[in-house]
Coordinates of C-alpha atoms and ligand atoms in Angstrom, one line a residue:
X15 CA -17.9 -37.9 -35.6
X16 CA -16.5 -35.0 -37.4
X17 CA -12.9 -33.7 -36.9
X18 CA -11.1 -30.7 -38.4
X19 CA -7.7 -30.3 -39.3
X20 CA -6.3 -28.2 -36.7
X21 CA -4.1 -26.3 -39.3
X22 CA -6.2 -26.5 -42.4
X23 CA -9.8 -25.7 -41.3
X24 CA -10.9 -26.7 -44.6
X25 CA -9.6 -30.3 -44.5
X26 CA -12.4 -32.0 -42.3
X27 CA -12.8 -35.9 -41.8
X28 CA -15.0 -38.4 -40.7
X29 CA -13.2 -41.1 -37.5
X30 CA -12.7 -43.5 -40.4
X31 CA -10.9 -41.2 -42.6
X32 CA -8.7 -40.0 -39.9
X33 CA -7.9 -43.2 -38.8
X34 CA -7.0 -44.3 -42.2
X35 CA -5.0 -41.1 -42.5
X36 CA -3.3 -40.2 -39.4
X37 CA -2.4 -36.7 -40.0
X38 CA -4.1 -34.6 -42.1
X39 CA -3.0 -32.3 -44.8
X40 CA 0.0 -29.3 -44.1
X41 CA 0.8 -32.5 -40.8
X42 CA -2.0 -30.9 -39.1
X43 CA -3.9 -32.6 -36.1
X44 CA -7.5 -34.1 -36.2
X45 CA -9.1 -32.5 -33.8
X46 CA -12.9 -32.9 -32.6
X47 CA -15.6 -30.2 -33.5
X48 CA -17.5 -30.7 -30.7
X49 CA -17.1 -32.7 -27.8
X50 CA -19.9 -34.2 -25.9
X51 CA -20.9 -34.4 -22.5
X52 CA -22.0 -37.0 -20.4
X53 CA -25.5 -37.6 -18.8
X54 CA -25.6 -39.1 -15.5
X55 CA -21.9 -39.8 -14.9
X56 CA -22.5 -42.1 -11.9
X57 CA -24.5 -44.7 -13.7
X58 CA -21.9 -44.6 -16.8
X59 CA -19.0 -44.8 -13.5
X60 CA -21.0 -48.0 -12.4
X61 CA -20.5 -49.9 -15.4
X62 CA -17.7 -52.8 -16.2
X63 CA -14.8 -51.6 -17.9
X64 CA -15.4 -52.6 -21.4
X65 CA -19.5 -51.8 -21.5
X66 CA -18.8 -48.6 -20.3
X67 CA -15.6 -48.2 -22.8
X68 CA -18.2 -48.8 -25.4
X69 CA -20.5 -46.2 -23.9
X70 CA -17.8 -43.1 -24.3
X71 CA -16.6 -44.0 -27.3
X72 CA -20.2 -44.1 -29.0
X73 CA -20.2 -40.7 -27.6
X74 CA -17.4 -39.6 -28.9
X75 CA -17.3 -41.2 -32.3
X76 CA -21.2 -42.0 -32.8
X77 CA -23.0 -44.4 -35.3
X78 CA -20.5 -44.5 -38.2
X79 CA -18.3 -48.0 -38.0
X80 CA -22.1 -49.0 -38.3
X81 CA -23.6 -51.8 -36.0
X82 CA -21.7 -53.8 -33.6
X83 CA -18.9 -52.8 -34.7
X84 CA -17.1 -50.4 -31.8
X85 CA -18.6 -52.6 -29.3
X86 CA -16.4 -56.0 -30.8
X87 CA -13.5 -53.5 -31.5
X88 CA -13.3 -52.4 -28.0
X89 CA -13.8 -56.1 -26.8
X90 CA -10.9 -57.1 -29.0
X91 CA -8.9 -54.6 -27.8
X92 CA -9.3 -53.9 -23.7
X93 CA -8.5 -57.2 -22.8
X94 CA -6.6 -56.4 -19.4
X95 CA -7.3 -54.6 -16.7
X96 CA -6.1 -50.9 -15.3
X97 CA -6.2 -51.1 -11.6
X98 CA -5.7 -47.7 -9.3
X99 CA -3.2 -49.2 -6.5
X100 CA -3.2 -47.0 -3.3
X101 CA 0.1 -45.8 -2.4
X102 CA -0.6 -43.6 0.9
X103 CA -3.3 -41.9 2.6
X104 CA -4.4 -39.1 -0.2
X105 CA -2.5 -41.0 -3.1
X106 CA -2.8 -43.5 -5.9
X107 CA -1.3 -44.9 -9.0
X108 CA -3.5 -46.0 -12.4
X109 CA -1.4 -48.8 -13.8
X110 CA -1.5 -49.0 -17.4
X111 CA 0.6 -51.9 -17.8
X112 CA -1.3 -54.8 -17.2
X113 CA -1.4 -55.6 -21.1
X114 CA 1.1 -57.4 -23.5
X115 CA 3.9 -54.9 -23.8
X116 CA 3.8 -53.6 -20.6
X117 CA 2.9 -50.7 -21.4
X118 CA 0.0 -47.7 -21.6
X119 CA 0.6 -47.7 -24.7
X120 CA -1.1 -51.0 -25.2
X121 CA -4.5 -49.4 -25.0
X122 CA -4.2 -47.0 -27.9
X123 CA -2.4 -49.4 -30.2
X124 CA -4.4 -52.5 -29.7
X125 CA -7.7 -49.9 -30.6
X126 CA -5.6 -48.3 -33.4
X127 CA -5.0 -52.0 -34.8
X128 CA -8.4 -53.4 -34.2
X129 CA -10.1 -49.9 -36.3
X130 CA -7.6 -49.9 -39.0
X131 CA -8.6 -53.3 -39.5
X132 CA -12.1 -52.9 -39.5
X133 CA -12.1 -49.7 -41.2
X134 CA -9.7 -51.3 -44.5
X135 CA -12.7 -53.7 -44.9
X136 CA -9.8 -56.5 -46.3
X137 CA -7.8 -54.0 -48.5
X138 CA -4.8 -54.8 -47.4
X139 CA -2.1 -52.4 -46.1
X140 CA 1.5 -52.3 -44.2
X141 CA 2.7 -50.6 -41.4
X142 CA 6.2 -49.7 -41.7
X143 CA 7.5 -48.0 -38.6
X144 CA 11.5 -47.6 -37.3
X145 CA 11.6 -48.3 -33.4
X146 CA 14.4 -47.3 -30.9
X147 CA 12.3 -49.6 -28.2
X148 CA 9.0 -49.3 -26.9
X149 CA 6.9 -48.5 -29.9
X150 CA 7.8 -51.8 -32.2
X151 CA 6.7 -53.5 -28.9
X152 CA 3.5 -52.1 -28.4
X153 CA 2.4 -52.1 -32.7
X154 CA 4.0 -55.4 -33.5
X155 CA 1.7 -57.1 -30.5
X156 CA -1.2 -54.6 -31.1
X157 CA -1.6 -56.1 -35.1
X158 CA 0.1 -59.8 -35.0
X159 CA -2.2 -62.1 -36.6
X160 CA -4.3 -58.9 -37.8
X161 CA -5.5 -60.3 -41.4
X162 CA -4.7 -58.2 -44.3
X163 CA -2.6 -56.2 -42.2
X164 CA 1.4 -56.7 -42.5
X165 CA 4.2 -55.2 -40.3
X166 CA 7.4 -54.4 -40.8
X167 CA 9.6 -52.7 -37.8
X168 CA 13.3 -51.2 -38.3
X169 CA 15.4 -51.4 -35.7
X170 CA 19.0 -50.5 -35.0
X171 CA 20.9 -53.9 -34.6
X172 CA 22.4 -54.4 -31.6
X173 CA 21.5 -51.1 -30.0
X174 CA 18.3 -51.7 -27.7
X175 CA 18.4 -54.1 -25.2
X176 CA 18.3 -57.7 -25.5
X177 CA 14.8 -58.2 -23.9
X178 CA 13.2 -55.7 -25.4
X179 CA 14.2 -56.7 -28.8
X180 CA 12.8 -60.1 -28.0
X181 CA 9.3 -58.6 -27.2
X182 CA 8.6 -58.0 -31.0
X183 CA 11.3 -59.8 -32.7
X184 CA 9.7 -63.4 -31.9
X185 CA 6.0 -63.3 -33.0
X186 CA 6.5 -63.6 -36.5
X187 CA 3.5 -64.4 -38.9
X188 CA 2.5 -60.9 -40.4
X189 CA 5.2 -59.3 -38.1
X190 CA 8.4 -58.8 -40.1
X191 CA 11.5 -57.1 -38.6
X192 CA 14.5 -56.2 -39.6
X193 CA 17.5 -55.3 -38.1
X194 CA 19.6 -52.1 -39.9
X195 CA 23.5 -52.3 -39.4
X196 CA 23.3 -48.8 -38.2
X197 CA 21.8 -46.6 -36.0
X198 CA 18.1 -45.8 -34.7
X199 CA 18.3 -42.1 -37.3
X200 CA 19.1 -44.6 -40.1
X201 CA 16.3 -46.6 -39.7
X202 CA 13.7 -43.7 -39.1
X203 CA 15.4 -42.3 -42.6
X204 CA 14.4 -45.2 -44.4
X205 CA 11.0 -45.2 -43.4
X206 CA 10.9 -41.8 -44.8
X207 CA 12.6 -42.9 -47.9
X208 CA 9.6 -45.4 -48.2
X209 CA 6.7 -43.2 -47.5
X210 CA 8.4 -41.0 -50.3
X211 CA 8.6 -43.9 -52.7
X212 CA 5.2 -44.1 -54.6
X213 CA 6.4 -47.6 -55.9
X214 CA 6.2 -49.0 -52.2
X215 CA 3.7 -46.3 -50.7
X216 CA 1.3 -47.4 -52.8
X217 CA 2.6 -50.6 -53.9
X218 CA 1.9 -51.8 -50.6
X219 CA -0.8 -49.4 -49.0
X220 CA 1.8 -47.9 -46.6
X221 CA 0.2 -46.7 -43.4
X222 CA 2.6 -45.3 -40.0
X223 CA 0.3 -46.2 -37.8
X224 CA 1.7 -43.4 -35.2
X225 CA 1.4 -42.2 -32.2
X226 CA -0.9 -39.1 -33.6
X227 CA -3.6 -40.9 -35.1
X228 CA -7.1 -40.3 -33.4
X229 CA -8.0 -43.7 -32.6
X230 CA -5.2 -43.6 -30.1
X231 CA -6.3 -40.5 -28.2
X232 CA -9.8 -42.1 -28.3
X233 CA -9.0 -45.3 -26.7
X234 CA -7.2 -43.7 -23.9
X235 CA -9.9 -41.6 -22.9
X236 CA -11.5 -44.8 -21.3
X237 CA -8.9 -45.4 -18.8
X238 CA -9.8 -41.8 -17.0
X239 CA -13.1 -43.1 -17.0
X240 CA -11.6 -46.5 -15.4
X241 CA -9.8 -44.6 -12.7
X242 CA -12.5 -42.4 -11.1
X243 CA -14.8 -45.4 -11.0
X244 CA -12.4 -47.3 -8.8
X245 CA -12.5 -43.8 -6.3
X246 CA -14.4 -43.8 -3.5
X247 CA -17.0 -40.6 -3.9
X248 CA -14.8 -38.2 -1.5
X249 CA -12.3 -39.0 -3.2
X250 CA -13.5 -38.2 -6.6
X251 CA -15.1 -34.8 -5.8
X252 CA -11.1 -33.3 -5.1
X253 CA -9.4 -35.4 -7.5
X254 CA -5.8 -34.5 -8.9
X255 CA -4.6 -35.9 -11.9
X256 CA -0.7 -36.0 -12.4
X257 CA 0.4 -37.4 -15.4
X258 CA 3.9 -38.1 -17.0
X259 CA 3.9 -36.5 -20.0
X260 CA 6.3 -35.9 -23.1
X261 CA 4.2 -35.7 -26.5
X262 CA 1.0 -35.0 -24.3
X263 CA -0.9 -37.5 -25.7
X264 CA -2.1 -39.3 -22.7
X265 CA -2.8 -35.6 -21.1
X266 CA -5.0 -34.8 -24.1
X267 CA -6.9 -38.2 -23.5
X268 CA -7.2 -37.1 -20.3
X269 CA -8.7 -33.5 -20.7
X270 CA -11.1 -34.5 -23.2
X271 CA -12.5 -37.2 -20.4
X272 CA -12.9 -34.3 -17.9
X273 CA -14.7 -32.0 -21.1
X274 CA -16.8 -34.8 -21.3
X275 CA -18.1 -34.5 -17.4
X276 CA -15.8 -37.0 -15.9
X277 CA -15.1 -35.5 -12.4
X278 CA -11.7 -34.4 -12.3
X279 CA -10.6 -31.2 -10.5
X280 CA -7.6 -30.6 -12.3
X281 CA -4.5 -31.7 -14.0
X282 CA -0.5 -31.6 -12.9
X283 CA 1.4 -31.8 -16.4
X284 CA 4.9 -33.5 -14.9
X285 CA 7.9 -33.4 -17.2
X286 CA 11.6 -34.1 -16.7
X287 CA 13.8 -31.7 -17.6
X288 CA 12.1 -31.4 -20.7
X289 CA 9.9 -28.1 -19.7
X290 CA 8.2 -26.7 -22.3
X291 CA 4.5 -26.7 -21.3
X292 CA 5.4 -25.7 -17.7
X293 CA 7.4 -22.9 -18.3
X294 CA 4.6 -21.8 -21.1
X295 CA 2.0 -22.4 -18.3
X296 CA 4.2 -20.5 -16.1
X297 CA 5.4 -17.4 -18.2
X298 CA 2.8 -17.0 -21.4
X299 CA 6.1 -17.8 -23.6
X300 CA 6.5 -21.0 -25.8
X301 CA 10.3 -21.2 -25.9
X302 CA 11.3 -24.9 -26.5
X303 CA 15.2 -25.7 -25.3
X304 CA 17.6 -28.1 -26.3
X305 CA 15.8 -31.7 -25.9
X306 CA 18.1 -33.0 -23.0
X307 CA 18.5 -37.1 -22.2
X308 CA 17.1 -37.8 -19.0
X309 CA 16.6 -41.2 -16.7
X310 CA 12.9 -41.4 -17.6
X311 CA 14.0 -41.1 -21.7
X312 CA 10.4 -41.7 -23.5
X313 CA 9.5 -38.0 -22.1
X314 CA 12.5 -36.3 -23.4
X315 CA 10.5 -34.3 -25.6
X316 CA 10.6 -30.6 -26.0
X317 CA 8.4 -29.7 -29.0
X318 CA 5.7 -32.1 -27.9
X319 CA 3.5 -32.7 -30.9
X320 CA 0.0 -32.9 -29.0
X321 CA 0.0 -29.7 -28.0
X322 CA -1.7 -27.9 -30.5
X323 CA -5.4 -30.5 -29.5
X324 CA -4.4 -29.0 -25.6
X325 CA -4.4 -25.6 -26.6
X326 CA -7.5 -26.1 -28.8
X327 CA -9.7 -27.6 -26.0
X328 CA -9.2 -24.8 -24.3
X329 CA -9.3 -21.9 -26.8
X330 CA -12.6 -23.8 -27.8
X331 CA -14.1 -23.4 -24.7
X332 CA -14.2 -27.2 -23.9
X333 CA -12.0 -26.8 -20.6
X334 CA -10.8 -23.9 -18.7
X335 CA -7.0 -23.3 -19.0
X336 CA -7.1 -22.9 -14.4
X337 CA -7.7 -27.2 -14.7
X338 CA -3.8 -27.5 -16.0
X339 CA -0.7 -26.7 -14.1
X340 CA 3.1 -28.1 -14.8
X341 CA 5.8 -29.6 -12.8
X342 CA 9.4 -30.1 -13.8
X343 CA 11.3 -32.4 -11.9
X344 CA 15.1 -33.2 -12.0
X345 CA 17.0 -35.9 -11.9
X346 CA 17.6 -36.0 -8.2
X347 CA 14.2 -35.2 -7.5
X348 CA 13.0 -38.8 -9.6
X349 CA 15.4 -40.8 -8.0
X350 CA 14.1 -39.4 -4.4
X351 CA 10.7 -40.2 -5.5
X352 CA 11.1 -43.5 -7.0
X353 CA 13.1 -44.0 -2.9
X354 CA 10.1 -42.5 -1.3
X355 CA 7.3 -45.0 -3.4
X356 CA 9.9 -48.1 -2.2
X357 CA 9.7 -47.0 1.4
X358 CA 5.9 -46.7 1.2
X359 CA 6.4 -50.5 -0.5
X360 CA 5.7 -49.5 -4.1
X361 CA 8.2 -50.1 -6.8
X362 CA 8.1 -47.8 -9.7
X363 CA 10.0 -46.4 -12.7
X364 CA 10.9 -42.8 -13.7
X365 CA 8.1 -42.0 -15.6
X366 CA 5.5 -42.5 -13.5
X367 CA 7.8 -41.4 -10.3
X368 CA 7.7 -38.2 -12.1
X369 CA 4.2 -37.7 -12.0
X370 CA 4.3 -38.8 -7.9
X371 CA 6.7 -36.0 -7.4
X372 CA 4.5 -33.4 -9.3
X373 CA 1.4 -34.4 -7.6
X374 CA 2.6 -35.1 -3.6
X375 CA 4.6 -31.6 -4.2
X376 CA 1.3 -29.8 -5.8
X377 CA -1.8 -31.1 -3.6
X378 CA -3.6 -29.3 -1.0
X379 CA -5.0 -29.8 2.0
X380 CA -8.3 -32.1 1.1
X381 CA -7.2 -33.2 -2.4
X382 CA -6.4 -36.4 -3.8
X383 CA -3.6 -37.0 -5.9
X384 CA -3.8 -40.0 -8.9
X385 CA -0.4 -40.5 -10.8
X386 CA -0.3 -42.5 -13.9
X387 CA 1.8 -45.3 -14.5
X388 CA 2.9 -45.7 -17.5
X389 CA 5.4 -48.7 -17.8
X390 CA 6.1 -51.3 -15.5
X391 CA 9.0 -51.2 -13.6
X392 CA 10.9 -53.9 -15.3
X393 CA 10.6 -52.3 -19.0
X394 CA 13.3 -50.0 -17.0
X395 CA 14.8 -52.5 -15.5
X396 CA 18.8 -51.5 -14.9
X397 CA 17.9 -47.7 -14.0
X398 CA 15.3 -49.2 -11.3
X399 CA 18.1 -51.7 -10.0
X400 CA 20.5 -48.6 -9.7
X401 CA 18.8 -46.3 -7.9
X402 CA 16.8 -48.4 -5.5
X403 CA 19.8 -50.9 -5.2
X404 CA 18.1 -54.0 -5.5
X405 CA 17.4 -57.1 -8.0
X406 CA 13.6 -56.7 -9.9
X407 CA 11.9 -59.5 -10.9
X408 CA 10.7 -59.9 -14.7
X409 CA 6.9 -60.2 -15.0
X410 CA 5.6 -63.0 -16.9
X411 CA 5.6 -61.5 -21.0
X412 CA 9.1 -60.8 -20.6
X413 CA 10.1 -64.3 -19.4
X414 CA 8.0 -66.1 -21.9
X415 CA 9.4 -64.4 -25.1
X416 CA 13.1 -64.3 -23.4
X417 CA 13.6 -67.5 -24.4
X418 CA 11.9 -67.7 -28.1
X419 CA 14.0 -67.6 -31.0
X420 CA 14.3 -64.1 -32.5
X421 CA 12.9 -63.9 -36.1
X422 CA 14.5 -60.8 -37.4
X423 CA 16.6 -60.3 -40.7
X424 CA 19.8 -58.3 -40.9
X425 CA 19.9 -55.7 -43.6
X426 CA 22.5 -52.6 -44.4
X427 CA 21.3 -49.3 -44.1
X428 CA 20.4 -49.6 -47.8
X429 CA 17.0 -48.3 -49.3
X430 CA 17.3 -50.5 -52.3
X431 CA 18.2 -53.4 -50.0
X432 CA 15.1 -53.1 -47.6
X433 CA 12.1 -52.3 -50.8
X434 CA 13.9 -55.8 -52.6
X435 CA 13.1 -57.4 -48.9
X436 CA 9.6 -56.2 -48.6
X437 CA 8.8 -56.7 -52.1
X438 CA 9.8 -60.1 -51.8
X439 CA 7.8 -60.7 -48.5
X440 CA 5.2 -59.1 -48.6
X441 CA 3.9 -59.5 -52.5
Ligands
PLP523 C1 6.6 -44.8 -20.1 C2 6.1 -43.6 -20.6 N1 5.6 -42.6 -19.8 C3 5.1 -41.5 -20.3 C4 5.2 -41.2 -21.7 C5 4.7 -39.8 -22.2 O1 3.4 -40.0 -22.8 P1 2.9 -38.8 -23.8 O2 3.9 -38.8 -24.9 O3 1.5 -39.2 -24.2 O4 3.0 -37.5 -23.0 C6 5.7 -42.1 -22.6 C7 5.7 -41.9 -24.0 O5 6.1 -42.6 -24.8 C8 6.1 -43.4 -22.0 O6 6.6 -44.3 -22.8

């Protein structure tokens, strides 16, 4: 597989190199030169989850990890399932949060964690990455008892909730977190302070493991693929996609599955408030706003940083800019739809209510509307209890690590403080 630098054309890199990178140089994206497209969709829509996985990513990323390799990566890694749950006559939800954190996230990291540590062929390296929530989740669980590979996840002490610290504070082994006596901006400064730091960067093979890397945007390709194979054949020949979106990653994942042949009509990009891309779909202009907080908080995002791989699919001819339109909805408008799902006996969250809104409010007569859902209800737990006005139950990974022991230090928001602490356990 070759990719190019999105802003330095000359800068090109192999799927190993950009995995081991993550951005490339000037922060530009990695973007594929060519993407390729699928023979005989039907047969690849026929096979099991993880052999046909396998199949798209060979496609996309070819013979280079050498053999076996991708196919015991993506067994390692999709170990759950995605199921498409039917929530009325002409629409359905993919649920992405069957794995460990709950979370869609899940599928990129786990991939992300299983490359890098094929790819580092025993070098070892650390991840350092400052969390707020959801991410520290989704890498610690992606790379505990990864060998070679150490973690270490800042975190603002006392300032995320109680369960979700407990969802990456308990695993210990190579999963080290620490707890900064300050706030979420102090934390994400000090991982900066690091990666500036040649004594730590490459003292301990520093690596940020984020949310850009290619390997991410790779792996979630597949669960299109998993979708549409679940659809019956009307279905799929009319199919709307709606998906919750804030950094358009998981929109990029998806357009690249359609460039590939996969048969999707088009795409609803549904924001919050947030409403970059559908005011640029709408108007030609790119004029960011004020980020604003919303209920569904992981998509309040108004310079969203995949955009650039978006607009490059289509100015490269992959895709046809008339596949994407964009929703906003409002606050009132989430809480109605997250209402409407209960009454047709779904529970849901924000995020994915979002994208149930911007689909049932876009599709014509003869479509069919797929939302994805991105978290499971109880990662939102209090908002869900407020607006639908009743107790949710935890599923089973939250009740198992609520009552483990947490394992996290307590450090000032001191550089010097944290490099003594990884120095002294991690050398
Ligand atoms: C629950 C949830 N839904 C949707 C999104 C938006 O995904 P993307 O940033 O790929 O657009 C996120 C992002 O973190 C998320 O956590």
């Amino acid at each position: 597989m070759e990719l190019v630098n999105l802003k330095v054309a000359s800068d090109t890199a192999s799927f190993s190199q950009a995995v081991k990178r993550g951005l490339g140089q000037e922060q530009g994206l990695y973007f594929p030169t060519s993407v390729p497209t699928l023979a005989n969709i039907d047969d690849v829509l026929a096979m099991p989850f993880v052999e046909r996985s396998i199949h798209v990513l060979k496609a996309l990323i070819g013979d280079e990890l050498g053999d076996g390799t991708l196919e015991s990566i993506v067994k390692d890694a999709f170990t759950f399932p995605a199921p498409v749950v039917s929530v009325s006559d002409n629409v359905a939800t993919l649920e992405l949060f069957h794995g460990p954190t709950l979370a869609f996230k899940d599928f990129g990291g786990r991939f992300m964690a299983q490359c890098l540590s094929r790819i580092s062929n025993g070098e070892p390296i650390t991840i350092l990455t400052a969390t707020s929530g959801d991410t520290g989740a989704a890498v610690a669980h992606a790379f505990h008892g990864i060998e070679n590979i150490n973690v270490v996840i800042l975190f603002p002490k006392g300032k995320i909730s109680q369960l979700q610290e407990k969802l990456f504070t308990t695993l210990g082994d190579n999963i080290h977190t620490v707890a900064i006596e300050s706030d979420f901006d102090a934390c994400q400064a000090m991982v900066k302070q690091a990666f500036d730091d040649p004594d730590v960067r490459e003292g301990l093979h520093l690596n940020s493991a984020n949310s850009i890397n290619i390997s991410r945007l790779l792996a979630q390709v597949c669960y299109y693929f998993e979708a549409v194979s679940q659809l019956s054949d009307t279905q799929r020949k009319e199919l709307v996609v709606s998906v919750p979106s804030g950094n358009f990653g998981n929109l990029t994942a998806g357009m690249i599955a359609k460039a590939m042949g996969l048969p999707i009509k088009r795409f609803v990009a549904a924001t919050n408030l947030n409403d970059t891309v559908p005011r640029y779909l709408k108007t030609g202009e790119w004029a960011p706003n004020q980020t604003v907080a919303t209920m569904s908080n992981a998509m309040d995002v108004s310079q969203p940083n995949n955009w650039p791989r978006i607009e490059a699919l289509i100015e490269r001819g992959f895709l046809d800019k008339a596949c994407l339109r964009g929703e906003c909805v409002d606050e009132d408008y989430t809480q109605i739809a997250m209402r409407q799902l209960a009454q047709q006996g779904y529970t849901s969250e924000p995020h994915a209510a979002i994208a149930y809104r911007a689909v049932s409010h876009d599709l014509a007569e003869g479509e069919y509307g797929l939302f994805l859902g991105t978290a499971h209800p109880a990662k939102f737990r209090e908002t869900v209890e407020n607006v639908l006005g009743q107790p949710l139950s935890l599923p089973q990974p939250l009740v198992d690590c609520s009552s483990k022991e947490s394992q996290a230090v307590t450090l000032p928001a001191s550089y010097d403080a944290l490099k003594a602490h990884m120095f002294s356990v991690l050398k």
